[in-house]
mmCIF file of C-alpha atoms and ligand atoms in Angstrom:
data_model
loop_
_atom_site.group_PDB
_atom_site.id
_atom_site.type_symbol
_atom_site.label_atom_id
_atom_site.label_comp_id
_atom_site.label_asym_id
_atom_site.label_seq_id
_atom_site.Cartn_x
_atom_site.Cartn_y
_atom_site.Cartn_z
ATOM 1 C CA MET A 1 -64.161 4.836 75.802
ATOM 2 C CA ALA A 2 -66.111 1.640 76.278
ATOM 3 C CA GLU A 3 -66.571 -0.297 73.761
ATOM 4 C CA ARG A 4 -70.428 -1.530 73.711
ATOM 5 C CA LEU A 5 -70.705 -4.695 73.659
ATOM 6 C CA VAL A 6 -72.991 -5.945 70.309
ATOM 7 C CA LEU A 7 -74.761 -9.199 70.525
ATOM 8 C CA ARG A 8 -75.267 -9.947 66.461
ATOM 9 C CA THR A 9 -76.898 -14.097 67.464
ATOM 10 C CA PRO A 10 -78.911 -14.908 69.481
ATOM 11 C CA PRO A 11 -77.428 -16.980 72.384
ATOM 12 C CA PRO A 12 -77.106 -20.962 71.805
ATOM 13 C CA PRO A 13 -79.346 -22.230 74.593
ATOM 14 C CA ARG A 14 -78.028 -23.347 78.009
ATOM 15 C CA ALA A 15 -74.926 -22.973 76.812
ATOM 16 C CA ASP A 16 -71.824 -24.012 79.507
ATOM 17 C CA GLY A 17 -69.119 -21.399 78.810
ATOM 18 C CA ARG A 18 -65.747 -22.027 79.418
ATOM 19 C CA PHE A 19 -62.365 -19.568 80.519
ATOM 20 C CA ALA A 20 -58.894 -21.868 79.324
ATOM 21 C CA PRO A 21 -55.799 -20.196 80.834
ATOM 22 C CA SER A 22 -52.623 -20.670 80.397
ATOM 23 C CA PRO A 23 -50.889 -20.973 83.034
ATOM 24 C CA THR A 24 -47.555 -19.002 82.000
ATOM 25 C CA GLY A 25 -47.842 -15.543 83.657
ATOM 26 C CA PRO A 26 -49.802 -13.706 85.805
ATOM 27 C CA LEU A 27 -53.149 -12.847 84.004
ATOM 28 C CA HIS A 28 -53.588 -8.947 83.137
ATOM 29 C CA LEU A 29 -56.316 -6.912 82.810
ATOM 30 C CA GLY A 30 -57.418 -8.539 79.534
ATOM 31 C CA ASN A 31 -57.356 -11.595 80.178
ATOM 32 C CA LEU A 32 -59.496 -11.242 83.259
ATOM 33 C CA ARG A 33 -62.112 -9.311 81.182
ATOM 34 C CA THR A 34 -62.681 -12.012 78.542
ATOM 35 C CA ALA A 35 -62.611 -14.428 82.203
ATOM 36 C CA LEU A 36 -65.120 -12.180 82.892
ATOM 37 C CA LEU A 37 -67.226 -11.648 80.059
ATOM 38 C CA SER A 38 -67.441 -15.664 79.599
ATOM 39 C CA TRP A 39 -68.097 -16.249 82.918
ATOM 40 C CA LEU A 40 -71.601 -12.944 82.118
ATOM 41 C CA PHE A 41 -71.956 -14.970 79.014
ATOM 42 C CA ALA A 42 -72.248 -18.424 80.641
ATOM 43 C CA ARG A 43 -74.281 -17.592 83.761
ATOM 44 C CA ALA A 44 -76.762 -15.083 82.239
ATOM 45 C CA ALA A 45 -77.363 -17.816 80.139
ATOM 46 C CA GLY A 46 -78.697 -20.138 83.036
ATOM 47 C CA ALA A 47 -75.933 -22.377 82.395
ATOM 48 C CA ARG A 48 -72.184 -23.294 83.994
ATOM 49 C CA PHE A 49 -69.085 -21.945 83.782
ATOM 50 C CA LEU A 50 -65.766 -24.462 83.406
ATOM 51 C CA VAL A 51 -62.444 -23.447 83.886
ATOM 52 C CA ARG A 52 -59.672 -25.024 81.969
ATOM 53 C CA ILE A 53 -55.599 -24.938 82.577
ATOM 54 C CA GLU A 54 -53.751 -25.434 78.999
ATOM 55 C CA ASP A 55 -50.437 -26.275 79.343
ATOM 56 C CA LEU A 56 -49.735 -28.421 77.684
ATOM 57 C CA ASP A 57 -46.357 -26.613 76.729
ATOM 58 C CA VAL A 58 -43.644 -27.457 78.961
ATOM 59 C CA GLY A 59 -41.053 -24.408 78.155
ATOM 60 C CA ARG A 60 -43.484 -21.911 79.093
ATOM 61 C CA VAL A 61 -45.623 -22.935 81.711
ATOM 62 C CA ARG A 62 -44.820 -22.357 85.465
ATOM 63 C CA ALA A 63 -46.210 -24.393 88.940
ATOM 64 C CA GLU A 64 -47.177 -21.007 90.855
ATOM 65 C CA HIS A 65 -49.062 -19.395 88.082
ATOM 66 C CA TYR A 66 -51.941 -21.673 88.516
ATOM 67 C CA GLU A 67 -53.492 -21.167 91.715
ATOM 68 C CA GLY A 68 -52.457 -17.147 91.117
ATOM 69 C CA GLN A 69 -54.856 -16.826 88.746
ATOM 70 C CA LEU A 70 -56.977 -18.907 89.981
ATOM 71 C CA ALA A 71 -56.673 -16.785 93.049
ATOM 72 C CA ASP A 72 -57.624 -13.034 91.185
ATOM 73 C CA LEU A 73 -60.875 -15.085 89.061
ATOM 74 C CA ALA A 74 -62.349 -16.113 92.611
ATOM 75 C CA ALA A 75 -61.323 -11.957 94.283
ATOM 76 C CA LEU A 76 -63.248 -10.960 91.573
ATOM 77 C CA GLY A 77 -66.287 -12.610 92.178
ATOM 78 C CA LEU A 78 -66.251 -15.263 89.444
ATOM 79 C CA ASP A 79 -67.105 -18.864 90.763
ATOM 80 C CA TRP A 80 -66.995 -21.465 88.404
ATOM 81 C CA ASP A 81 -68.349 -25.917 88.503
ATOM 82 C CA GLY A 82 -66.659 -28.902 89.396
ATOM 83 C CA PRO A 83 -63.244 -28.959 89.551
ATOM 84 C CA VAL A 84 -60.372 -27.755 87.664
ATOM 85 C CA GLU A 85 -58.717 -30.212 84.199
ATOM 86 C CA ARG A 86 -55.639 -29.594 82.874
ATOM 87 C CA GLN A 87 -54.926 -30.245 80.089
ATOM 88 C CA SER A 88 -52.837 -31.911 80.462
ATOM 89 C CA GLU A 89 -54.606 -34.737 82.164
ATOM 90 C CA HIS A 90 -56.603 -35.458 79.443
ATOM 91 C CA THR A 91 -53.492 -36.209 76.463
ATOM 92 C CA ALA A 92 -55.095 -40.216 75.730
ATOM 93 C CA ARG A 93 -58.250 -37.886 74.162
ATOM 94 C CA HIS A 94 -56.365 -35.313 71.852
ATOM 95 C CA ALA A 95 -53.974 -38.410 71.092
ATOM 96 C CA GLU A 96 -57.539 -40.327 69.715
ATOM 97 C CA ALA A 97 -58.591 -37.134 67.890
ATOM 98 C CA LEU A 98 -54.938 -37.535 66.037
ATOM 99 C CA ALA A 99 -55.379 -41.712 65.811
ATOM 100 C CA ARG A 100 -59.053 -40.491 64.224
ATOM 101 C CA LEU A 101 -56.985 -37.831 61.792
ATOM 102 C CA ARG A 102 -54.592 -39.877 60.476
ATOM 103 C CA ARG A 103 -56.751 -42.908 59.288
ATOM 104 C CA ALA A 104 -58.451 -40.968 57.455
ATOM 105 C CA GLY A 105 -55.258 -40.147 56.311
ATOM 106 C CA LEU A 106 -55.710 -36.013 57.024
ATOM 107 C CA VAL A 107 -52.183 -36.129 58.159
ATOM 108 C CA TYR A 108 -48.645 -35.272 57.708
ATOM 109 C CA GLU A 109 -45.360 -35.121 58.395
ATOM 110 C CA CYS A 110 -43.172 -31.639 58.502
ATOM 111 C CA TRP A 111 -39.472 -31.731 58.942
ATOM 112 C CA CYS A 112 -40.178 -27.760 58.301
ATOM 113 C CA THR A 113 -37.918 -24.674 60.794
ATOM 114 C CA ARG A 114 -39.722 -21.896 61.709
ATOM 115 C CA ALA A 115 -36.916 -20.701 60.224
ATOM 116 C CA GLU A 116 -37.849 -22.132 56.457
ATOM 117 C CA ILE A 117 -41.090 -21.233 56.345
ATOM 118 C CA ARG A 118 -40.917 -17.443 57.203
ATOM 119 C CA GLU A 119 -38.128 -17.687 53.981
ATOM 120 C CA ALA A 120 -40.543 -19.673 52.387
ATOM 121 C CA ALA A 121 -43.334 -16.815 52.959
ATOM 122 C CA SER A 122 -40.904 -14.346 51.955
ATOM 123 C CA ALA A 123 -40.335 -15.987 48.767
ATOM 124 C CA PRO A 124 -42.660 -14.619 45.329
ATOM 125 C CA HIS A 125 -46.052 -16.406 45.633
ATOM 126 C CA GLY A 126 -44.187 -18.430 48.504
ATOM 127 C CA ALA A 127 -46.615 -18.641 51.293
ATOM 128 C CA PRO A 128 -50.560 -17.627 51.460
ATOM 129 C CA PRO A 129 -51.332 -14.454 53.645
ATOM 130 C CA GLY A 130 -51.905 -14.498 57.363
ATOM 131 C CA GLY A 131 -48.062 -16.986 57.951
ATOM 132 C CA ALA A 132 -49.734 -20.040 56.324
ATOM 133 C CA TYR A 133 -48.133 -22.897 56.135
ATOM 134 C CA PRO A 134 -46.971 -23.273 52.743
ATOM 135 C CA GLY A 135 -47.465 -26.686 52.058
ATOM 136 C CA THR A 136 -43.562 -27.302 51.813
ATOM 137 C CA CYS A 137 -43.657 -31.359 53.286
ATOM 138 C CA ARG A 138 -47.212 -31.622 51.638
ATOM 139 C CA GLU A 139 -46.249 -34.055 48.736
ATOM 140 C CA LEU A 140 -42.627 -35.225 49.258
ATOM 141 C CA SER A 141 -40.351 -37.345 47.014
ATOM 142 C CA ALA A 142 -39.223 -40.473 48.854
ATOM 143 C CA ALA A 143 -35.993 -39.028 48.385
ATOM 144 C CA GLU A 144 -37.235 -35.285 49.545
ATOM 145 C CA ARG A 145 -38.075 -37.804 52.599
ATOM 146 C CA ARG A 146 -35.296 -39.490 53.083
ATOM 147 C CA ALA A 147 -32.888 -36.757 53.851
ATOM 148 C CA ARG A 148 -35.804 -35.595 55.620
ATOM 149 C CA GLU A 149 -35.725 -37.763 57.863
ATOM 150 C CA ALA A 150 -32.124 -38.491 57.877
ATOM 151 C CA SER A 151 -31.370 -35.096 59.287
ATOM 152 C CA GLY A 152 -32.469 -36.271 62.769
ATOM 153 C CA ARG A 153 -34.569 -34.072 63.569
ATOM 154 C CA PRO A 154 -38.225 -35.354 64.982
ATOM 155 C CA PRO A 155 -41.517 -33.953 62.541
ATOM 156 C CA ALA A 156 -44.340 -32.608 63.946
ATOM 157 C CA LEU A 157 -46.965 -33.262 62.509
ATOM 158 C CA ARG A 158 -49.473 -31.262 60.385
ATOM 159 C CA VAL A 159 -53.574 -31.742 58.585
ATOM 160 C CA ARG A 160 -53.635 -31.887 55.488
ATOM 161 C CA ALA A 161 -56.187 -28.627 54.887
ATOM 162 C CA ASP A 162 -56.243 -28.630 51.541
ATOM 163 C CA ALA A 163 -57.714 -25.078 51.593
ATOM 164 C CA ALA A 164 -60.867 -25.307 52.804
ATOM 165 C CA GLU A 165 -63.161 -22.480 53.501
ATOM 166 C CA VAL A 166 -64.778 -22.399 56.326
ATOM 167 C CA ALA A 167 -67.333 -19.799 57.989
ATOM 168 C CA PHE A 168 -69.645 -19.138 60.755
ATOM 169 C CA THR A 169 -70.794 -16.070 63.004
ATOM 170 C CA ASP A 170 -69.258 -14.791 65.504
ATOM 171 C CA ARG A 171 -71.668 -13.685 68.239
ATOM 172 C CA LEU A 172 -69.825 -10.309 68.676
ATOM 173 C CA ARG A 173 -68.132 -9.842 65.559
ATOM 174 C CA GLY A 174 -70.341 -11.548 63.302
ATOM 175 C CA PRO A 175 -69.672 -12.759 59.983
ATOM 176 C CA VAL A 176 -66.307 -15.179 59.943
ATOM 177 C CA GLY A 177 -64.536 -17.078 56.955
ATOM 178 C CA GLY A 178 -61.317 -17.954 57.356
ATOM 179 C CA VAL A 179 -58.924 -20.276 54.646
ATOM 180 C CA VAL A 180 -58.062 -23.203 57.137
ATOM 181 C CA ASP A 181 -54.182 -23.957 56.369
ATOM 182 C CA ASP A 182 -52.103 -26.668 56.904
ATOM 183 C CA PHE A 183 -52.005 -25.963 61.221
ATOM 184 C CA VAL A 184 -49.478 -27.934 63.492
ATOM 185 C CA VAL A 185 -51.484 -30.594 65.417
ATOM 186 C CA ARG A 186 -48.380 -31.848 67.053
ATOM 187 C CA ARG A 187 -45.170 -29.983 67.656
ATOM 188 C CA ASN A 188 -41.742 -31.734 66.884
ATOM 189 C CA ASP A 189 -41.104 -31.799 71.213
ATOM 190 C CA GLY A 190 -44.520 -34.263 70.412
ATOM 191 C CA ALA A 191 -46.600 -32.248 72.852
ATOM 192 C CA PHE A 192 -50.239 -31.565 70.935
ATOM 193 C CA ALA A 193 -50.488 -28.656 69.906
ATOM 194 C CA TYR A 194 -52.956 -25.677 70.638
ATOM 195 C CA ASN A 195 -55.665 -25.839 68.321
ATOM 196 C CA LEU A 196 -56.231 -29.200 68.092
ATOM 197 C CA ALA A 197 -56.215 -29.924 72.455
ATOM 198 C CA THR A 198 -58.247 -27.020 72.517
ATOM 199 C CA ALA A 199 -61.167 -28.096 69.778
ATOM 200 C CA VAL A 200 -60.883 -31.690 71.028
ATOM 201 C CA ASP A 201 -61.733 -30.497 75.169
ATOM 202 C CA ASP A 202 -64.245 -27.857 74.339
ATOM 203 C CA ALA A 203 -65.471 -30.336 72.380
ATOM 204 C CA ALA A 204 -65.179 -33.291 75.276
ATOM 205 C CA GLN A 205 -65.970 -30.474 78.025
ATOM 206 C CA GLY A 206 -69.700 -30.500 76.092
ATOM 207 C CA ILE A 207 -69.048 -26.476 76.132
ATOM 208 C CA GLY A 208 -72.185 -24.773 74.134
ATOM 209 C CA GLU A 209 -69.957 -20.931 74.136
ATOM 210 C CA VAL A 210 -66.298 -20.294 73.683
ATOM 211 C CA VAL A 211 -66.100 -16.797 74.768
ATOM 212 C CA ARG A 212 -62.790 -15.741 73.700
ATOM 213 C CA GLY A 213 -59.729 -12.712 72.895
ATOM 214 C CA ASP A 214 -60.179 -11.307 69.728
ATOM 215 C CA ASP A 215 -55.984 -12.008 68.561
ATOM 216 C CA LEU A 216 -57.384 -16.256 68.730
ATOM 217 C CA LEU A 217 -60.053 -15.372 66.103
ATOM 218 C CA ASP A 218 -57.989 -16.521 63.071
ATOM 219 C CA SER A 219 -57.589 -20.220 64.871
ATOM 220 C CA THR A 220 -61.289 -20.664 65.248
ATOM 221 C CA PRO A 221 -61.716 -21.758 60.678
ATOM 222 C CA ARG A 222 -58.735 -23.934 61.927
ATOM 223 C CA GLN A 223 -61.043 -25.996 65.330
ATOM 224 C CA LEU A 224 -63.952 -25.513 63.398
ATOM 225 C CA TRP A 225 -62.372 -27.381 60.596
ATOM 226 C CA LEU A 226 -60.859 -30.489 62.872
ATOM 227 C CA LEU A 227 -64.714 -30.650 64.460
ATOM 228 C CA GLY A 228 -66.185 -31.800 61.656
ATOM 229 C CA ARG A 229 -63.525 -33.765 60.431
ATOM 230 C CA LEU A 230 -63.573 -35.464 63.574
ATOM 231 C CA GLY A 231 -67.720 -35.516 63.297
ATOM 232 C CA VAL A 232 -68.298 -34.022 67.348
ATOM 233 C CA ALA A 233 -70.742 -30.300 67.205
ATOM 234 C CA ALA A 234 -69.218 -26.815 66.998
ATOM 235 C CA PRO A 235 -69.167 -24.420 70.177
ATOM 236 C CA ALA A 236 -70.980 -20.985 68.906
ATOM 237 C CA TYR A 237 -68.625 -18.228 68.947
ATOM 238 C CA ALA A 238 -67.903 -14.578 70.658
ATOM 239 C CA HIS A 239 -64.529 -13.146 69.971
ATOM 240 C CA VAL A 240 -63.794 -10.274 72.595
ATOM 241 C CA PRO A 241 -61.312 -7.526 72.117
ATOM 242 C CA LEU A 242 -58.747 -6.935 72.804
ATOM 243 C CA MET A 243 -57.227 -4.507 76.114
ATOM 244 C CA TYR A 244 -55.244 -2.094 74.788
ATOM 245 C CA GLY A 245 -52.224 0.247 76.342
ATOM 246 C CA PRO A 246 -52.657 4.046 75.759
ATOM 247 C CA ASP A 247 -49.763 3.828 73.309
ATOM 248 C CA GLY A 248 -52.508 0.729 71.375
ATOM 249 C CA ALA A 249 -49.853 -1.717 71.484
ATOM 250 C CA ARG A 250 -51.155 -4.733 73.023
ATOM 251 C CA LEU A 251 -51.822 -5.097 77.778
ATOM 252 C CA ALA A 252 -48.657 -5.504 78.586
ATOM 253 C CA LYS A 253 -45.872 -5.226 81.691
ATOM 254 C CA ARG A 254 -44.410 -2.575 80.595
ATOM 255 C CA HIS A 255 -48.143 -0.405 81.009
ATOM 256 C CA GLY A 256 -47.728 -0.127 83.791
ATOM 257 C CA ALA A 257 -50.176 -1.430 87.179
ATOM 258 C CA VAL A 258 -51.739 -4.379 84.399
ATOM 259 C CA ILE A 259 -52.494 -7.225 87.001
ATOM 260 C CA LEU A 260 -54.564 -7.669 89.680
ATOM 261 C CA ALA A 261 -51.986 -7.275 92.766
ATOM 262 C CA GLU A 262 -50.900 -4.225 91.457
ATOM 263 C CA ARG A 263 -54.341 -2.387 90.805
ATOM 264 C CA MET A 264 -55.204 -3.023 94.424
ATOM 265 C CA ALA A 265 -50.961 -2.505 95.496
ATOM 266 C CA LEU A 266 -52.327 0.540 94.646
ATOM 267 C CA GLY A 267 -55.135 1.268 95.976
ATOM 268 C CA GLU A 268 -58.403 -0.447 94.308
ATOM 269 C CA SER A 269 -60.536 -3.214 95.297
ATOM 270 C CA ALA A 270 -61.022 -6.465 92.991
ATOM 271 C CA ASP A 271 -64.610 -4.753 93.301
ATOM 272 C CA GLU A 272 -63.539 -1.464 92.142
ATOM 273 C CA VAL A 273 -61.209 -3.386 88.858
ATOM 274 C CA ARG A 274 -64.399 -6.075 88.357
ATOM 275 C CA ALA A 275 -66.141 -2.652 87.711
ATOM 276 C CA ALA A 276 -63.628 -0.629 85.626
ATOM 277 C CA LEU A 277 -63.969 -3.984 83.365
ATOM 278 C CA ALA A 278 -67.288 -4.143 83.174
ATOM 279 C CA ALA A 279 -67.072 -0.280 82.139
ATOM 280 C CA SER A 280 -64.524 -0.763 79.154
ATOM 281 C CA VAL A 281 -67.377 -2.477 77.619
ATOM 282 C CA GLY A 282 -70.043 -0.258 78.509
ATOM 283 C CA LEU A 283 -71.524 -3.111 81.114
ATOM 284 C CA SER A 284 -71.142 0.126 84.556
ATOM 285 C CA ARG A 285 -70.381 3.465 84.852
ATOM 286 C CA PRO A 286 -68.055 5.762 86.109
ATOM 287 C CA GLY A 287 -68.113 5.700 89.711
ATOM 288 C CA GLU A 288 -70.330 2.448 90.731
ATOM 289 C CA THR A 289 -69.820 -0.757 91.978
ATOM 290 C CA PRO A 290 -71.912 -3.403 90.898
ATOM 291 C CA THR A 291 -72.431 -7.185 92.083
ATOM 292 C CA PRO A 292 -71.030 -9.518 90.231
ATOM 293 C CA ALA A 293 -75.302 -10.928 90.591
ATOM 294 C CA THR A 294 -76.261 -7.080 89.309
ATOM 295 C CA LEU A 295 -74.289 -7.905 85.617
ATOM 296 C CA VAL A 296 -75.613 -10.514 85.666
ATOM 297 C CA GLU A 297 -78.888 -9.160 85.661
ATOM 298 C CA ARG A 298 -77.564 -6.799 82.850
ATOM 299 C CA VAL A 299 -75.919 -9.163 80.715
ATOM 300 C CA SER A 300 -79.508 -11.041 80.577
ATOM 301 C CA ALA A 301 -80.956 -8.304 78.991
ATOM 302 C CA LEU A 302 -78.703 -7.513 77.098
ATOM 303 C CA MET A 303 -79.327 -10.928 75.343
ATOM 304 C CA ASN A 304 -83.071 -11.530 75.620
ATOM 305 C CA LEU A 305 -83.217 -7.812 74.190
ATOM 306 C CA GLU A 306 -81.507 -9.457 70.817
ATOM 307 C CA LEU A 307 -83.569 -12.281 71.010
ATOM 308 C CA GLN A 308 -86.594 -9.572 70.539
ATOM 309 C CA HIS A 309 -84.729 -8.271 67.576
ATOM 310 C CA ASP A 310 -83.841 -11.458 66.137
ATOM 311 C CA HIS A 311 -88.189 -12.749 66.299
ATOM 312 C CA ALA A 312 -89.216 -9.199 65.071
HETATM 313 N N1 LIG B 1 -55.050 -21.021 76.395
HETATM 314 C C1 LIG B 1 -55.480 -20.192 75.392
HETATM 315 C C2 LIG B 1 -54.796 -18.218 76.083
HETATM 316 O O1 LIG B 1 -54.515 -18.641 76.773
HETATM 317 C C3 LIG B 1 -56.498 -19.600 75.262
HETATM 318 C C4 LIG B 1 -56.579 -20.862 74.478
HETATM 319 C C5 LIG B 1 -58.822 -20.243 74.373
HETATM 320 O O2 LIG B 1 -59.460 -19.401 75.184
HETATM 321 O O3 LIG B 1 -59.429 -21.163 73.336
HETATM 322 O O4 LIG B 1 -54.661 -18.002 75.241
#
C-alpha cells in the first residue's frame, strides 16, 4: 500500500537539499527511498542536491561502502552537485562550534557509562521519558568530580540544555515539539557526536531543507536548539516514513532482497527499483517506470498544489 506524501507547509524557496549516509553498510531500499525523496524535493525546487558522507564513527565505517553507496545513487539516476563532502574532513568546524558552546558555558563533562544511564532511567523518577540523559554529571561536587577523574575514563561532553522546549513544523509530519535533553556533543573517544556534526555541517553547507528518515525526528529539536545557540539559521525539515518489512519491523537484511544489488540479481532494473520506491509513496503507478525527470515534475506539481492551498 502506498503511503501518500502530504506536504503541510510550502517549500522554502530554492532550498538546497542533501543526503547524508553513514558508510557502515550498503544502502537498503528504505535509505534509497529517503535519498530519492530528498533528491526530488531539491530538484523540484530547482535547488542543489549535495551528498555528505557521515564518517565520524570510525569503529563502524567501512571504506568499501563510500563508493558502493554513491554508485547506487547514480544507478537510480540521482545526481549531485559539487564534490561529495566527507564529514571527517571538516572536524575543524565541529571543533569551532564546540568551542563556542563551551565559551557560552553550555557544555559539561560526563563520565556516565551506558549502563549507568540505563540504571538511572529504570529507577523511579530517574530519567525523563524517551531515553533522555538524567543529568547525573550536570552538577557534581568537587569530591564527586575528583572521583570520576581518578577513574581514568575519559569524559564525554554534553550540553546544558535546561530541558528547553523546541517546536517546529515538519513539512510532512506537521507541528512537532520536543524537550531537549543534555545530549552528547563529543563522545568519550573524542569523536564529535552526530547531532553536533550534522547540524553544524547542514548550516555550513547552506542546506535549506533536510529530508531524512523519521527515525531521526527526535533528534531534530536537539539540532534546532544547537543551531539557535550557535546563532545560525536552521534549515526546514521533512521527515519521510521509514520502510518496514512484512513483519512490521524496520526493513533489514533478514527481510530478503533489500539492497539494490540483490534486487538486480533478481532481474529488476535500477529503473524498476526506482519506480517501485516512487510507487510506495504514491508518486508512480504499478507497472510504469517514470524517468527521474517525470518524478521531478510530479513532485513540483505536488508542491505547487500545496502553495495554492496555502494561498486559498
Ligand atoms: N548519517 C545519518 C544516517 O545515515 C543520517 C543523518 C541525517 O540525515 O541527518 O542515519
